[in-house]
Amino acid sequence: MKIIACIKQVPDSEAKVKVEGGKISWGDSPLVINPFDEYAVEGALLQREANAGSTVTALCVGGESAKDALKHALAMGADEAILVSDSALENLDTVGAAKVLAAAIQKIGDVDMVIFGRQTLDNGAGLTPAQTARVLGWGMLGLAGQIQVKERSVQVERVIEEGRQTVKANLPVVISVVQSIGEPRYPSFMGIRKASKAVIPIWSLSDLGITAPVAIITRNELINPPVRETVVEMITGESPAEIAEKLADKILAEKVL
Amino acid sequence: MKTFVYIDHFNGEVQPASWEALGLAKTFGATIALVFGANANDVVKTALEYGADEVIVADDSTLKDYRAEMYASTLSALASSLSPNLILFPTTARTRELSAMSAVDLNTGVFTDVTGLEVNGNNVTATRPIYEGKLFEKVTCAGKPVMATIRGRAFPKPNREAGKNGTITKVEAKGEAKSTVEGYSASESAVNLGDASIIVSGGRGVSNNPALTPPAGLDEKQAEVWRAQQGFALVTELAKVLGGAVGASRAAVDAGYIPYSHQVGQTGKVVAPDLYIANGISGAIQHLVGMRNAKVIVAINKDVDAPIFKAARYGVVGDLFAILPALTDVLKKKLGK
């Protein structure tokens, strides 16, 4: 199987993200592979291991710096990495990203399975996997916690609000994965060495034979969340029972029960 | 303004934010509810009672199981022929896919997890969290219809008027399914943190009860998880008494104490319940952005310097293994349960 893991680069989850001068700032925090996408890479590697003769390509749309996120995927064990980067891709919404990814997937050719993380930490919309499937005209298996391939048929365990479903589709297919796919492996020493030497090809929009998608969604304003002035009231007492009694009265007085 | 509201249900069980979306749509004018799926008569009736002027039903047997491709094609066809200005959805696993695909068909955009929506004439501006709630953005959409999935509990639930009638229109399913649903198992503990009005949460601290002796034969890690599970039993007990849901910090989930579906905060669920009781949670930034919009936050922690106290309305510094069961007992009595 030819497997693609789609990844994005985002500010680290520990970052204190703020609006400064109308722009988003994350201070000194590093840019990292989107944590949800590490599960996509893990899912792809597990499928490569389960299906002899498979390869994993990590694919990313982003600036030059996003090569570092691709190197992380290579260090985890991906066979190759491709960066789609173009100055015309500054304002990309999710439909636009799906169109660019779909064009790259078609250029790679003969792809059987495309795996995404469930969402990104920055925009957090979680729309791109289904939109990429729609643009490609492929089936979509969303929120998979487990993937099993038998010949040209794929079965996943889908995790939804109400429980788990078993869902089947035929290859080629787009899959988004959730955490229960398995903890992402740590990059190995050999993997890191290989990644550091890897030459990552950069594809421009003209390489893909498309023009920049027109952004449909426009961001007009960024807002820091309102700071809530809460003053904590500490509840003390001689015994747990006394503390519990006082705390229960406070909670009841808030009329939230 | 004409608004479609997609009522999201699973075998007839409606995701409650669907009604909140319906209530929001009513404030903008004509409201048409969409109900897809087989045997949805009760859902249709309830949609009328919650205020829909009209319900469009696609109850073709091919729509019995949700399959994103067919649901999206059916929605796109309706939007093309009836030209709504706005389509609202609750934010769920299904609606993210469905709205995503329809947006491709209709060359428009989707705002997800919307917490505020302003309508000016036919212009729609949405407020939504980004960076898991560390920031918010105000966005507009050049396509039509504008699509928005709303966050649970961000908008008020409308009143239900028993027996209210309205037009019901039947339409056919469109498109082609690309998958089959082979089986289903309900989750052992139904977790719907997004819709919960009360959440009782546990963190790493729930594993530290020194009074417990783990059963023989467990290694160190297994013993730690065993201890944590006893701790979460106390958390669950209080949640039960209050009719609330059980949450957890990322640290507790990463340590294997409790499944991921319980995780609150960055990379987990962002929640806004009326009451949030944090037990043994220190309050890392990722957790705080996930729960700081709760109306009342109570924190129980042994460390007086824990950052969680900065977000809390009430705090207790002490042994949660003594205080939590005592609190459960007192509340049980006071609530007459």
Coordinates of C-alpha atoms in Angstrom, one line a residue, chain B residues 111-322:
Chain B
F111 CA -17.2 27.8 11.1
T112 CA -16.8 25.2 13.7
D113 CA -17.3 25.3 17.5
V114 CA -19.0 28.7 17.2
T115 CA -19.6 30.5 20.5
G116 CA -21.2 33.7 19.1
L117 CA -23.0 34.6 16.0
E118 CA -24.0 38.1 14.8
V119 CA -26.4 38.7 11.9
N120 CA -26.6 42.0 10.1
G121 CA -29.0 41.9 7.2
N122 CA -27.6 38.8 5.4
N123 CA -24.1 39.2 6.8
V124 CA -23.0 36.7 9.3
T125 CA -20.0 37.1 11.7
A126 CA -19.1 34.2 13.9
T127 CA -16.9 34.1 17.0
R128 CA -15.0 30.9 17.5
P129 CA -12.1 29.6 19.7
I130 CA -8.7 28.9 18.1
Y131 CA -5.6 27.4 19.8
E132 CA -8.1 25.4 21.9
G133 CA -9.6 28.5 23.4
K134 CA -6.4 30.4 24.1
L135 CA -7.7 32.9 21.5
F136 CA -10.9 33.7 19.7
E137 CA -11.4 34.9 16.1
K138 CA -14.2 36.7 14.4
V139 CA -14.7 35.4 10.9
T140 CA -16.9 36.0 7.9
C141 CA -17.6 33.8 4.9
A142 CA -17.8 34.9 1.2
G143 CA -19.7 31.8 0.2
K144 CA -23.4 31.1 0.5
P145 CA -24.9 29.5 2.5
V146 CA -22.8 30.3 5.5
M147 CA -22.4 27.1 7.6
A148 CA -21.8 27.1 11.3
T149 CA -21.5 24.3 13.9
I150 CA -22.3 25.7 17.3
R151 CA -20.7 24.7 20.5
G152 CA -22.9 22.9 23.0
R153 CA -24.2 25.2 25.9
A154 CA -23.0 28.4 24.1
F155 CA -26.6 29.4 23.2
P156 CA -29.8 29.0 25.3
K157 CA -32.1 26.1 24.8
P158 CA -35.5 27.2 23.4
N159 CA -38.7 26.4 25.2
R160 CA -40.6 23.4 24.0
E161 CA -44.2 23.8 23.1
A162 CA -46.0 20.4 23.4
G163 CA -48.2 19.5 20.4
K164 CA -47.0 22.4 18.2
N165 CA -47.5 21.6 14.5
G166 CA -45.9 22.7 11.3
T167 CA -45.2 21.7 7.7
I168 CA -43.4 18.4 7.1
T169 CA -41.9 17.9 3.7
K170 CA -40.4 14.6 2.6
V171 CA -37.4 14.5 0.3
E172 CA -35.3 11.7 -1.2
A173 CA -31.7 10.8 -0.3
K174 CA -29.1 11.9 -2.8
G175 CA -25.6 10.6 -3.6
E176 CA -23.8 7.4 -3.1
A177 CA -22.5 5.8 0.0
K178 CA -18.8 4.9 0.1
S179 CA -18.9 2.9 3.3
T180 CA -21.0 0.4 5.3
V181 CA -21.6 0.3 9.0
E182 CA -21.0 -3.2 10.2
G183 CA -21.5 -2.9 14.0
Y184 CA -22.0 -0.7 17.0
S185 CA -21.3 -0.9 20.7
A186 CA -22.3 1.8 23.1
S187 CA -19.6 3.2 25.3
E188 CA -19.3 1.7 28.8
S189 CA -19.7 5.1 30.3
A190 CA -21.5 7.6 28.1
V191 CA -19.3 10.7 28.2
N192 CA -20.7 13.9 26.7
L193 CA -18.6 16.5 28.5
G194 CA -19.6 19.2 26.0
D195 CA -23.3 19.1 27.1
A196 CA -22.7 18.4 30.8
S197 CA -23.9 21.1 33.2
I198 CA -21.9 19.6 36.0
I199 CA -18.4 18.0 35.7
V200 CA -16.4 16.4 38.5
S201 CA -12.8 15.9 37.3
G202 CA -9.7 14.1 38.6
G203 CA -6.0 14.6 37.9
R204 CA -2.8 12.9 38.8
G205 CA -3.5 13.6 42.4
V206 CA -6.2 10.9 42.5
S207 CA -3.6 8.2 42.5
N208 CA -1.8 9.3 45.7
N209 CA -3.9 7.8 48.4
P210 CA -1.3 6.5 50.9
A211 CA -4.0 4.6 52.9
L212 CA -4.6 2.1 50.1
T213 CA -2.7 -1.2 49.7
P214 CA -2.8 -2.5 46.2
P215 CA -3.5 -6.2 45.7
A216 CA -0.4 -8.4 45.6
G217 CA 1.3 -9.2 42.3
L218 CA 1.0 -5.8 40.7
D219 CA 4.1 -4.1 39.4
E220 CA 4.7 -0.4 40.3
K221 CA 2.9 1.0 37.3
Q222 CA -0.1 -1.4 37.7
A223 CA -0.3 -0.4 41.4
E224 CA -0.3 3.2 40.5
V225 CA -3.2 2.7 38.0
W226 CA -5.1 0.6 40.6
R227 CA -4.7 3.4 43.1
A228 CA -5.9 6.0 40.5
Q229 CA -8.9 3.9 39.7
Q230 CA -9.9 3.9 43.4
G231 CA -9.5 7.6 43.3
F232 CA -11.7 8.0 40.2
A233 CA -14.3 5.8 41.9
L234 CA -14.7 8.7 44.5
V235 CA -14.8 11.2 41.7
T236 CA -17.5 9.2 39.9
E237 CA -19.5 8.8 43.1
L238 CA -19.8 12.6 43.5
A239 CA -20.6 13.0 39.8
K240 CA -23.4 10.5 40.2
V241 CA -24.9 12.2 43.2
L242 CA -24.9 15.5 41.3
G243 CA -26.0 14.0 38.0
G244 CA -22.8 15.2 36.4
A245 CA -20.1 13.8 34.0
V246 CA -16.6 12.6 34.9
G247 CA -13.7 14.6 33.5
A248 CA -10.0 14.2 33.7
S249 CA -6.8 16.1 33.2
R250 CA -4.4 15.2 30.4
A251 CA -1.9 14.0 33.0
A252 CA -4.4 11.4 34.3
V253 CA -5.3 10.3 30.8
D254 CA -1.6 10.0 29.7
A255 CA -0.9 8.0 32.8
G256 CA -3.6 5.5 31.7
Y257 CA -5.9 6.2 34.7
I258 CA -9.0 6.8 32.5
P259 CA -9.9 6.8 28.8
Y260 CA -9.2 9.8 26.6
S261 CA -12.9 10.5 26.1
H262 CA -12.9 12.1 29.6
Q263 CA -10.1 14.5 28.9
V264 CA -10.7 18.2 29.5
G265 CA -8.5 20.9 28.0
Q266 CA -6.2 21.2 25.1
T267 CA -6.2 18.1 22.9
G268 CA -9.3 17.1 24.8
K269 CA -12.7 18.7 25.3
V270 CA -13.3 22.4 26.0
V271 CA -16.2 22.6 28.4
A272 CA -18.3 25.3 30.0
P273 CA -20.5 23.6 32.7
D274 CA -22.3 25.4 35.5
L275 CA -20.2 23.6 38.1
Y276 CA -16.7 22.2 37.7
I277 CA -15.1 20.4 40.6
A278 CA -11.4 19.7 40.1
N279 CA -9.8 17.0 42.3
G280 CA -6.1 16.6 42.5
I281 CA -5.6 18.7 39.3
S282 CA -2.7 21.1 39.5
G283 CA -4.0 23.3 36.6
A284 CA -1.6 23.3 33.7
I285 CA -2.4 26.0 31.1
Q286 CA -3.8 23.3 28.8
H287 CA -6.3 22.2 31.4
L288 CA -7.2 25.8 32.4
V289 CA -8.1 26.8 28.8
G290 CA -10.4 23.8 28.7
M291 CA -12.5 24.6 31.7
R292 CA -12.0 28.2 32.8
N293 CA -15.4 29.2 31.4
A294 CA -17.2 27.1 33.9
K295 CA -19.6 29.3 36.0
V296 CA -18.4 28.0 39.3
I297 CA -15.1 26.2 39.8
V298 CA -14.2 24.3 42.9
A299 CA -10.7 23.0 43.4
I300 CA -9.5 20.5 45.9
N301 CA -5.7 20.0 46.0
K302 CA -3.1 19.4 48.6
D303 CA -0.7 22.0 47.2
V304 CA -1.6 25.5 48.2
D305 CA 0.5 26.9 45.2
A306 CA -1.3 24.8 42.6
P307 CA -2.3 27.2 39.7
I308 CA -5.8 25.7 39.7
F309 CA -6.6 27.9 42.7
K310 CA -6.1 31.0 40.6
A311 CA -9.0 29.9 38.4
A312 CA -11.2 28.7 41.2
R313 CA -14.1 30.3 43.0
Y314 CA -13.8 28.0 46.0
G315 CA -10.7 26.2 47.1
V316 CA -9.8 23.5 49.6
V317 CA -6.2 22.7 50.5
G318 CA -6.2 19.3 51.9
D319 CA -6.5 15.5 51.5
L320 CA -9.0 14.9 48.7
F321 CA -9.4 11.2 49.8
A322 CA -11.0 12.5 53.0

